[in-house]
XYZ file of C-alpha atoms in Angstrom:
713
model
C 92.774 114.508 121.430
C 92.299 115.629 117.846
C 93.753 115.479 114.376
C 93.619 118.902 112.744
C 94.825 120.585 109.565
C 95.047 124.071 108.114
C 94.053 123.006 104.590
C 91.683 120.555 102.862
C 92.787 117.056 101.952
C 94.627 116.860 98.631
C 94.316 113.078 98.260
C 92.259 110.243 99.735
C 94.968 109.328 102.215
C 94.602 112.760 103.825
C 90.843 112.599 104.373
C 89.352 112.293 107.850
C 87.432 109.042 108.431
C 84.213 108.687 110.409
C 82.180 105.499 110.834
C 79.544 103.706 112.881
C 80.838 100.180 112.320
C 78.927 99.659 109.081
C 78.621 103.053 107.379
C 81.706 105.140 106.786
C 82.630 108.480 105.256
C 85.953 110.065 104.296
C 85.840 113.846 104.612
C 87.909 116.007 102.252
C 86.975 119.359 103.760
C 87.230 121.081 100.363
C 85.980 124.658 100.293
C 84.149 124.959 96.974
C 83.365 121.304 96.300
C 83.111 119.268 99.460
C 83.299 115.504 98.963
C 82.352 112.691 101.291
C 83.637 109.330 100.105
C 81.038 106.826 101.292
C 81.206 103.138 102.178
C 78.770 100.576 103.477
C 80.424 97.394 104.703
C 78.142 94.908 102.921
C 78.638 96.238 99.373
C 80.691 93.581 97.633
C 80.911 92.208 94.150
C 79.833 88.636 93.573
C 77.061 86.338 94.660
C 76.851 83.179 96.732
C 78.263 80.180 94.872
C 80.769 77.385 95.436
C 84.370 78.316 94.571
C 85.889 75.088 95.904
C 87.915 73.030 93.459
C 86.179 69.631 93.354
C 89.066 68.136 91.384
C 91.795 69.059 93.873
C 91.892 66.105 96.268
C 93.246 63.416 93.858
C 96.482 65.441 93.561
C 97.193 65.767 97.285
C 99.101 62.507 97.772
C 101.085 63.041 94.582
C 102.071 66.497 95.812
C 103.216 65.070 99.144
C 105.378 62.459 97.472
C 107.035 65.132 95.329
C 107.907 67.219 98.397
C 109.239 64.150 100.225
C 111.457 63.471 97.199
C 112.576 67.142 97.265
C 110.970 67.783 93.886
C 109.769 71.154 95.121
C 109.311 72.862 91.739
C 107.159 70.024 90.427
C 105.104 69.970 93.636
C 104.403 73.687 93.347
C 103.465 73.384 89.695
C 101.083 70.542 90.525
C 99.319 72.706 93.109
C 99.132 75.690 90.761
C 97.712 73.608 87.949
C 95.228 71.429 89.828
C 94.553 72.373 93.465
C 93.537 76.044 93.601
C 90.203 77.841 93.356
C 88.968 81.206 92.151
C 89.966 84.515 93.745
C 87.837 86.404 96.274
C 85.406 89.124 95.327
C 85.983 92.824 96.055
C 84.755 95.321 98.647
C 83.152 98.237 96.810
C 82.716 101.943 97.509
C 79.143 103.181 97.874
C 79.920 106.434 96.078
C 80.681 110.111 96.632
C 78.391 112.764 98.046
C 79.268 116.195 96.683
C 78.304 119.611 98.033
C 79.101 122.400 95.572
C 79.208 125.841 97.221
C 79.181 129.186 95.450
C 82.109 130.578 97.441
C 83.990 133.313 95.593
C 86.758 135.289 97.162
C 89.637 134.678 99.508
C 89.309 132.055 102.247
C 90.910 132.454 105.672
C 90.855 130.902 109.158
C 90.490 127.417 107.617
C 90.457 124.488 110.050
C 89.710 120.788 109.524
C 89.392 118.665 112.663
C 88.684 115.119 113.797
C 87.883 115.139 117.516
C 88.757 111.679 118.873
C 87.203 112.358 122.276
C 83.745 112.774 120.715
C 84.012 111.105 117.286
C 82.933 114.321 115.557
C 84.598 116.035 112.614
C 84.421 119.757 111.817
C 85.425 122.036 108.967
C 85.381 125.807 109.418
C 86.515 128.838 107.384
C 85.601 132.397 106.418
C 84.713 133.719 102.967
C 83.508 137.217 102.009
C 82.944 138.238 105.612
C 80.849 135.166 106.459
C 81.847 132.352 108.848
C 81.014 128.833 107.665
C 81.186 125.519 109.510
C 80.374 121.914 108.726
C 79.935 119.173 111.306
C 79.941 115.442 110.616
C 79.437 112.340 112.737
C 78.483 108.709 112.108
C 76.002 107.511 114.709
C 75.830 103.879 115.775
C 72.503 104.330 117.644
C 70.840 106.182 114.731
C 72.457 104.060 111.958
C 73.216 107.200 109.940
C 75.826 109.837 109.089
C 74.772 113.350 110.068
C 75.853 116.564 108.347
C 75.243 120.037 109.723
C 76.067 123.134 107.668
C 76.134 126.483 109.503
C 76.776 130.090 108.539
C 76.461 133.292 110.540
C 74.600 134.781 107.584
C 71.921 133.321 105.322
C 74.614 132.611 102.758
C 74.666 128.820 102.342
C 74.092 128.170 98.654
C 74.899 124.628 97.610
C 74.030 121.881 95.139
C 74.185 118.400 96.694
C 74.646 115.443 94.343
C 75.698 111.789 94.379
C 77.912 109.719 92.072
C 78.925 106.072 92.157
C 81.305 103.791 90.286
C 78.627 101.091 90.090
C 75.341 101.439 88.164
C 73.019 103.623 90.216
C 69.978 105.882 90.128
C 69.680 109.075 92.175
C 66.342 110.875 92.532
C 66.547 114.442 93.837
C 63.501 115.694 95.735
C 62.864 118.510 98.224
C 62.905 115.929 101.014
C 66.338 114.640 100.017
C 67.932 112.084 97.708
C 66.832 108.512 96.993
C 69.617 106.249 95.757
C 69.482 102.714 94.381
C 72.179 100.658 92.741
C 73.470 97.252 91.744
C 76.891 95.773 92.467
C 78.806 93.849 89.788
C 78.581 90.081 89.863
C 82.372 89.865 89.618
C 85.392 92.154 90.050
C 88.926 90.873 89.483
C 91.568 91.734 92.100
C 93.529 94.864 91.187
C 96.697 92.824 90.614
C 95.057 90.850 87.765
C 96.193 93.010 84.870
C 95.625 90.756 81.883
C 91.855 90.292 82.030
C 89.870 91.706 79.108
C 86.842 92.174 81.352
C 87.956 92.776 84.970
C 84.507 94.059 86.004
C 81.480 91.962 85.052
C 78.247 93.743 85.843
C 75.885 90.878 84.979
C 72.560 90.281 86.711
C 73.575 88.321 89.828
C 75.160 91.112 91.878
C 73.511 92.451 95.042
C 71.137 95.398 94.877
C 71.303 98.195 97.443
C 69.546 101.366 98.477
C 70.697 104.524 100.234
C 69.324 107.947 100.941
C 69.965 111.467 102.124
C 67.240 113.056 104.242
C 66.913 116.804 104.620
C 66.042 117.172 108.297
C 66.145 120.948 108.636
C 66.772 123.985 106.447
C 65.915 127.665 106.858
C 66.490 128.494 103.196
C 64.926 127.615 99.852
C 65.003 123.959 98.783
C 64.365 122.402 95.381
C 64.964 119.054 93.762
C 66.574 119.501 90.363
C 67.909 117.180 87.701
C 71.505 117.855 88.768
C 70.951 117.589 92.507
C 69.357 118.923 95.661
C 69.667 122.724 95.598
C 69.681 124.891 98.721
C 69.687 128.707 98.613
C 69.989 131.399 101.259
C 70.247 129.161 104.327
C 72.059 129.680 107.607
C 71.537 126.112 108.899
C 71.112 122.844 106.999
C 70.905 119.429 108.678
C 71.126 116.200 106.655
C 71.147 112.486 107.484
C 72.677 109.892 105.190
C 71.928 106.187 105.453
C 72.624 103.089 103.352
C 71.410 99.470 103.201
C 70.115 99.500 106.775
C 67.173 101.794 107.502
C 68.038 104.691 109.855
C 67.016 104.219 113.479
C 65.744 107.655 114.460
C 62.601 109.767 114.125
C 62.537 112.607 111.624
C 61.466 115.039 114.343
C 64.252 114.199 116.808
C 66.364 117.256 117.572
C 69.845 117.282 116.028
C 71.523 118.020 119.364
C 69.716 115.039 120.913
C 70.936 112.747 118.111
C 74.451 114.111 118.507
C 74.408 113.570 122.270
C 73.181 109.980 121.826
C 76.055 109.378 119.413
C 78.693 110.938 121.665
C 77.436 109.077 124.752
C 77.416 105.747 122.924
C 80.911 106.301 121.529
C 82.409 107.531 124.808
C 81.019 104.509 126.664
C 83.757 102.548 124.872
C 86.400 105.160 124.093
C 86.649 106.652 127.591
C 87.611 103.347 129.192
C 91.294 103.836 128.331
C 93.604 106.839 128.296
C 97.309 107.307 127.575
C 99.193 110.468 128.571
C 102.722 110.994 127.276
C 102.751 114.785 127.375
C 100.618 117.758 126.393
C 99.279 117.801 122.838
C 100.917 120.499 120.709
C 98.704 123.114 119.088
C 100.251 122.386 115.689
C 98.527 120.769 112.661
C 98.956 116.992 112.673
C 100.764 116.858 109.332
C 103.293 119.415 110.612
C 103.793 117.401 113.805
C 104.462 114.311 111.707
C 106.986 116.221 109.608
C 108.731 117.496 112.745
C 108.956 113.910 114.032
C 110.459 112.822 110.711
C 112.974 115.646 111.028
C 114.130 114.312 114.383
C 112.190 116.559 116.779
C 110.615 115.012 119.858
C 106.825 114.765 120.245
C 105.880 112.076 122.748
C 102.277 113.260 122.814
C 101.906 112.336 119.135
C 102.306 108.668 120.131
C 99.503 109.158 122.659
C 97.346 110.628 119.883
C 98.242 107.694 117.616
C 97.231 105.234 120.353
C 93.785 106.776 120.759
C 93.389 107.099 116.981
C 93.847 103.329 116.672
C 91.130 102.789 119.271
C 88.907 105.321 117.475
C 89.352 103.502 114.154
C 88.314 100.122 115.575
C 85.263 101.581 117.334
C 84.350 103.252 114.018
C 84.749 100.134 111.873
C 83.702 97.214 114.110
C 80.575 97.276 116.256
C 78.029 94.659 117.248
C 75.950 93.744 114.201
C 78.593 94.847 111.697
C 81.163 92.912 109.712
C 84.729 92.878 111.079
C 87.182 95.564 110.013
C 88.694 94.649 106.641
C 92.042 95.627 105.100
C 90.988 99.280 105.039
C 88.610 99.190 108.001
C 85.495 100.321 106.148
C 87.092 103.198 104.188
C 87.851 102.319 100.570
C 87.441 104.461 97.462
C 88.464 102.228 94.538
C 86.256 99.874 92.560
C 89.225 97.523 92.363
C 90.754 98.234 95.743
C 94.234 97.011 96.748
C 94.077 93.271 97.457
C 90.293 93.507 96.929
C 90.072 95.204 100.363
C 89.158 91.791 101.777
C 90.103 89.936 104.940
C 93.634 88.600 104.526
C 94.019 85.940 107.182
C 97.731 85.202 107.102
C 98.283 88.207 109.426
C 96.213 91.256 108.512
C 92.692 90.365 109.685
C 94.066 88.960 112.932
C 96.265 92.030 113.549
C 93.154 94.219 113.241
C 92.002 92.766 116.557
C 95.260 92.590 118.511
C 94.215 95.744 120.389
C 90.719 94.443 121.185
C 91.513 92.903 124.565
C 94.444 94.928 125.876
C 93.043 98.322 124.848
C 89.608 97.796 126.443
C 87.605 97.438 123.234
C 85.666 94.248 123.985
C 82.523 95.758 122.396
C 84.313 95.750 119.030
C 85.059 92.002 119.007
C 81.631 90.518 118.292
C 81.896 91.035 114.501
C 85.151 89.054 114.499
C 83.571 86.163 116.409
C 80.559 86.039 114.075
C 82.902 86.103 111.085
C 84.875 83.119 112.435
C 81.607 81.214 112.911
C 80.761 81.772 109.232
C 84.277 80.812 108.145
C 83.977 77.632 110.211
C 80.764 76.584 108.465
C 82.050 77.311 104.964
C 85.428 75.803 105.835
C 83.903 72.414 106.617
C 82.962 72.126 102.937
C 86.449 73.093 101.783
C 88.099 70.651 104.211
C 86.026 67.822 102.780
C 86.200 68.790 99.097
C 89.876 69.738 98.891
C 91.430 67.363 101.429
C 88.790 64.872 102.610
C 89.478 65.975 106.183
C 87.120 66.470 109.080
C 86.710 69.866 110.705
C 87.137 73.205 108.961
C 89.913 74.792 106.940
C 90.440 78.309 105.713
C 93.323 79.622 103.665
C 94.649 83.167 103.350
C 91.749 85.211 101.915
C 88.077 85.733 102.722
C 85.374 87.981 101.319
C 81.766 88.851 102.156
C 80.704 85.406 100.945
C 83.237 83.684 103.240
C 84.731 81.478 100.564
C 87.455 79.411 102.232
C 89.181 77.771 99.244
C 92.842 78.352 98.376
C 92.656 81.221 95.881
C 94.929 81.939 92.944
C 92.810 81.276 89.860
C 91.506 84.264 87.930
C 87.873 84.255 86.831
C 87.383 82.011 83.812
C 90.855 80.449 84.039
C 91.608 76.750 84.505
C 94.717 77.011 86.672
C 96.379 79.342 89.128
C 98.540 82.298 88.251
C 102.330 82.069 88.334
C 103.557 82.700 91.902
C 100.044 82.179 93.327
C 101.036 79.118 95.389
C 103.308 81.403 97.437
C 100.268 82.835 99.204
C 97.401 80.491 98.379
C 98.463 77.053 99.620
C 98.345 77.883 103.314
C 95.607 75.913 105.120
C 96.324 77.482 108.532
C 94.263 80.674 108.269
C 91.210 79.244 110.003
C 93.250 77.718 112.810
C 94.941 81.083 113.440
C 91.553 82.847 113.540
C 90.573 80.742 116.551
C 93.384 82.268 118.645
C 91.318 85.368 119.439
C 88.366 83.271 120.630
C 90.281 81.513 123.389
C 92.096 84.735 124.258
C 88.715 86.425 124.721
C 87.826 83.806 127.318
C 91.164 84.331 129.078
C 90.505 88.055 129.317
C 86.775 87.729 130.018
C 86.116 84.446 131.882
C 82.633 83.664 130.585
C 81.861 79.953 130.736
C 78.890 80.318 128.401
C 81.083 81.916 125.724
C 83.671 79.171 126.172
C 81.057 76.440 125.879
C 78.897 77.841 123.077
C 81.435 79.657 120.896
C 85.024 78.636 121.661
C 84.588 74.902 122.182
C 82.676 74.006 118.981
C 84.893 76.122 116.698
C 88.145 74.982 118.325
C 87.008 71.395 117.977
C 86.458 71.799 114.241
C 89.890 73.419 113.903
C 91.498 70.604 115.893
C 89.731 67.920 113.844
C 91.114 69.352 110.633
C 94.647 69.547 112.003
C 94.468 65.988 113.352
C 93.531 64.765 109.875
C 95.886 67.108 108.011
C 98.954 65.804 109.857
C 100.401 62.537 108.611
C 103.267 60.264 109.616
C 106.499 60.618 107.690
C 109.667 58.932 108.978
C 107.908 58.345 112.308
C 107.058 62.026 112.829
C 103.829 63.897 112.186
C 104.304 66.531 109.492
C 102.289 69.013 107.471
C 102.658 68.846 103.721
C 102.268 70.721 101.463
C 103.316 73.527 103.762
C 104.218 77.168 103.150
C 105.298 80.139 105.250
C 102.970 82.996 104.247
C 104.112 84.770 101.088
C 107.777 83.846 101.555
C 109.965 81.669 99.338
C 113.313 79.917 99.396
C 115.910 79.026 96.784
C 115.680 75.530 95.357
C 118.852 73.674 96.408
C 121.212 73.220 93.481
C 119.475 75.823 91.323
C 120.722 79.300 90.513
C 117.386 80.918 89.719
C 114.492 78.795 90.974
C 112.566 79.830 94.063
C 109.575 78.043 95.573
C 107.263 78.279 98.547
C 106.139 74.688 99.050
C 107.889 72.723 101.779
C 107.123 70.475 104.735
C 106.248 71.449 108.336
C 107.059 75.160 108.354
C 107.618 76.647 111.788
C 104.371 78.595 111.647
C 102.368 75.448 110.880
C 103.841 73.735 113.921
C 103.299 76.746 116.176
C 99.651 77.177 115.208
C 98.993 73.438 115.540
C 100.511 73.314 119.021
C 98.535 76.379 120.044
C 95.193 75.084 118.737
C 95.701 71.677 120.321
C 96.743 73.291 123.607
C 93.786 75.696 123.643
C 91.376 72.864 122.908
C 92.820 70.733 125.714
C 92.508 73.666 128.145
C 88.927 74.297 127.002
C 87.931 70.681 127.582
C 89.609 70.707 130.988
C 87.767 73.864 132.092
C 84.424 72.559 130.828
C 84.993 69.044 132.171
C 84.556 67.466 128.724
C 86.230 64.166 127.925
C 86.140 64.793 124.183
C 86.709 61.881 121.824
C 89.307 63.829 119.809
C 91.624 64.364 122.822
C 93.434 60.996 122.464
C 94.077 61.758 118.783
C 95.511 65.160 119.711
C 97.753 63.597 122.365
C 99.031 61.037 119.872
C 99.790 63.714 117.239
C 101.596 65.889 119.786
C 103.706 62.975 121.009
C 105.243 62.593 117.548
C 104.897 66.107 116.119
C 108.052 67.118 114.283
C 110.125 69.475 116.458
C 111.241 73.038 115.793
C 114.706 73.385 114.284
C 117.452 75.915 114.944
C 119.822 76.926 112.148
C 123.551 77.514 111.873
C 123.253 81.145 113.006
C 121.145 80.271 116.021
C 117.953 81.313 114.239
C 114.607 79.528 114.334
C 114.283 77.812 110.972
C 111.303 78.944 108.927
C 111.194 75.759 106.833
C 112.022 72.142 107.562
C 115.565 72.658 106.254
C 118.002 75.560 106.274
C 117.244 76.825 102.794
C 118.839 79.945 101.373
C 116.389 82.838 101.127
C 116.118 85.109 98.069
C 114.750 87.847 100.349
C 116.291 87.465 103.828
C 114.597 90.724 104.870
C 111.118 89.506 103.926
C 108.179 91.550 105.270
C 106.496 88.528 106.925
C 107.921 87.172 110.172
C 105.554 84.206 110.273
C 107.973 81.782 111.925
C 108.038 84.041 115.002
C 104.336 83.452 115.673
C 105.223 81.387 118.746
C 106.784 84.479 120.330
C 103.944 86.834 119.387
C 100.954 86.904 119.028
C 101.147 83.456 120.626
C 102.592 82.818 124.083
C 103.771 79.375 123.002
C 107.471 80.145 123.577
C 106.976 82.096 126.815
C 109.423 80.701 129.375
C 111.389 78.708 126.781
C 114.760 80.461 126.739
C 116.147 78.464 123.819
C 113.264 79.125 121.408
C 112.863 82.727 122.580
C 116.543 83.379 121.871
C 116.217 81.684 118.471
C 113.282 83.981 117.685
C 115.297 87.036 118.711
C 118.169 85.953 116.472
C 115.776 85.393 113.559
C 114.191 88.796 114.083
C 117.511 90.625 114.155
C 118.637 88.782 111.005
C 115.413 89.850 109.233
C 115.935 93.457 110.213
C 119.630 93.464 109.340
C 118.557 92.531 105.816
C 115.954 95.303 105.472
C 112.857 93.758 107.072
C 109.933 95.656 108.543
C 109.491 97.860 105.500
C 105.679 97.701 105.325
C 103.400 99.342 107.878
C 101.851 96.171 109.282
C 105.223 94.388 109.350
C 106.676 97.264 111.339
C 103.739 96.983 113.765
C 104.340 93.256 114.227
C 107.996 93.972 114.985
C 107.022 96.445 117.730
C 104.984 93.721 119.423
C 107.765 91.150 119.049
C 110.297 93.443 120.701
C 107.778 94.266 123.432
C 107.405 90.512 124.094
C 111.210 90.328 124.281
C 111.111 93.284 126.740
C 113.440 95.164 124.408
C 112.339 98.761 124.893
C 115.048 100.271 122.681
C 114.042 98.377 119.550
C 110.313 98.548 120.317
C 110.538 102.344 120.392
C 112.730 102.437 117.284
C 110.102 100.616 115.238
C 107.223 102.558 116.769
C 108.923 105.727 115.595
C 109.560 104.129 112.215
C 105.868 103.252 111.940
C 104.920 106.906 112.289
C 107.760 108.515 110.369
C 108.040 106.089 107.447
C 104.740 104.202 107.279
C 102.009 106.730 108.095
C 100.113 109.168 105.897
C 99.333 112.690 107.057
C 95.950 111.563 108.427
C 97.883 108.917 110.435
C 96.484 106.053 108.383
C 99.015 103.249 108.032
C 100.858 103.081 104.723
C 101.622 99.545 103.536
C 101.857 101.359 101.072
C 99.079 101.840 99.915
C 96.724 102.397 102.879
C 96.073 99.368 105.073
C 94.549 99.796 108.506
C 96.250 96.789 110.127
C 99.371 98.799 110.974
C 97.262 101.288 112.934
C 95.729 98.501 114.984
C 98.976 96.568 115.390
C 100.853 99.740 116.358
C 98.270 100.608 119.005
C 98.520 97.076 120.420
C 102.300 97.444 120.420
C 102.136 100.579 122.570
C 99.888 98.731 125.042
C 102.291 95.773 125.149
C 105.201 98.103 125.896
C 103.312 99.245 129.013
C 101.746 96.063 130.399
C 101.553 92.386 129.474
C 100.246 89.178 130.910
C 102.061 86.290 129.318
C 102.631 82.787 130.582
C 100.749 83.559 133.781
C 102.972 86.534 134.678
C 101.884 90.180 134.773
C 104.638 92.522 133.585
C 104.355 96.233 134.386
C 106.266 98.553 131.999
C 108.127 95.613 130.402
C 109.347 97.676 127.443
C 108.993 101.311 128.501
C 111.348 103.293 126.274
C 113.760 105.782 127.803
C 112.197 108.436 125.572
C 108.864 108.168 127.411
C 110.244 109.651 130.648
C 106.926 110.646 132.237
C 103.374 109.553 131.704
C 100.443 107.494 132.783
C 97.989 105.044 131.309
C 94.658 103.909 132.648
C 92.255 101.230 131.513
C 94.602 98.731 129.865
C 93.408 95.189 130.367
C 95.024 91.922 131.386
C 93.513 88.461 131.813
C 90.718 87.328 134.129
C 88.689 90.510 133.728
C 91.331 92.754 135.278
C 92.269 96.305 134.365
C 95.506 98.171 135.008
C 96.382 101.821 135.660
C 100.079 102.783 135.670
C 101.988 105.983 136.381
C 105.692 106.547 135.875
C 108.110 109.460 136.200
C 111.755 109.935 135.207
C 111.580 106.553 133.513
C 110.702 104.706 136.720
C 107.497 103.109 137.908
C 105.781 105.436 140.375
C 102.531 103.585 141.053
C 100.135 101.074 139.566
C 96.774 99.577 140.360
C 95.208 96.301 139.205
C 91.467 96.078 139.657
């Protein structure tokens, strides 16, 4: 199981990523000037301070009245002008490590490889009669990235140097490189294009340190002004670390450190395997091109599945932060969407594969993140809405600000269009879904009692208070459906996002209330909020079905300016939730809505395509599930198999991997489904190690499109 190429990367989206959960590198594999793009997960702009809008609450009731009176434009303008807070901060690159080699002459036998079975990357080639190789891996046990340079002659001559986009100092000594730097105190999102000063260095940003240790070298070594110079070596071994001190002894043998890394990695990776055919001995980019040209390559989907698992292991381990929009691999000072955690789909999708694909060890960072969001969100719930519990909107950064964003730094009101994504107080409630699911898959009463129960209670408290009675039904208002808009009735040009009781609001509320009730029942807790939940549910406004049989996204059948919108938020009850499982009417309405979206051009971003795969798998529609899996690879993947939004976002990789698992086995609504959406194209194969609920694992084998055998254990 490997990605391999016959030439170096020509752009960032072709590099090969390695990571240990916190520290990541992107490997170009260039011959004369090798570059490793480096990241450390905790390097962010900003500093801890309150971004809540303390003047927001007085406008809430006025906004609700405007929506009730169908004055949607005025309601949206009120929110934009008075109820938003400042944007998130940005995830920053650590810098680039360069190795300049004195290669002159023709190069041949070039090979660049990422071995998924071992989490090791290699580059090899020949120049002037000498054979060169480079080996890279990011060790979780050692908390470092290791680099080994080899040559069959004493011909390694290189200058190693470091550069960063943030202020830094690099000291080059014979023992290695000492690096220190300081992050900016503010970086505007990349889509803010009118700021005169988008990057404010200031004095309040976090300081960091990093280093490169020379562990072994059989040539000459000197520290020079330009870098660390090595001459006439046949073997060079280096260890790079950042922020956290490395966890190994200088004298430990390289092969021992490598074996510790491989053993640690394989303890997670080896738990699941998917076979859809023999891997072709053809470079990965050529295989992808052949697939785009209509040739068959089932094994490439098996490679993609394991690559998704590899990426989560590499970007989310115990003690790290959760995988962000780009995992941990980001190269721009002002990265797309600040490379943050976008919680109206993307952050959650990153963990859809965690349970089903046997990656429980990767989930702890997500749970710790939700705990932090819960604590910060209690402040926002009180300040913005005077509600109990916790609220989080659609963006989070390292500082876990939970306010509705939309206001650029130094501005007094939100940007035009910002309400479309910002006024969505359901992000925190959605984040809790994975907590209860973790208990369902891993029945651990202590986890349920100490983690799930207190966070679910805070989510439920907010939703109880956020709902209010309108015409004898409980509604949410203001309410939006993430990033989508509708046409204002009676207007030719106006579009708005603000409405009342969107379908996704109602689905998430019902799910949170239901999960909290189940939690209390299991734990035997007669919680004081249960009667309030029961009362809200008894009068909660119902779902509505439109004139075409579709599930309505908003509280009325508004005309959509973009009927093929990339988000399919109103289908949340079908997937990732099981809320509609067994309800034929709502399931059929979801299917109709999905087909309408796609008929109008939907699914055109990588993550949206991945969501669609999972929706069709839940509908047991193998034909369409396969169609969009193929689309994900042929239209929305770069040559290194990273998901293309575009630009690169890792959520599609994780969502696509989860989709493959859901095509093969599901447990929904108390029923285990074996091969529920196996496509006709996957005639023969087997999978082992997929997980279902109650701590069970499934192995399945099929041939000629039919189930041959399976085992649940």
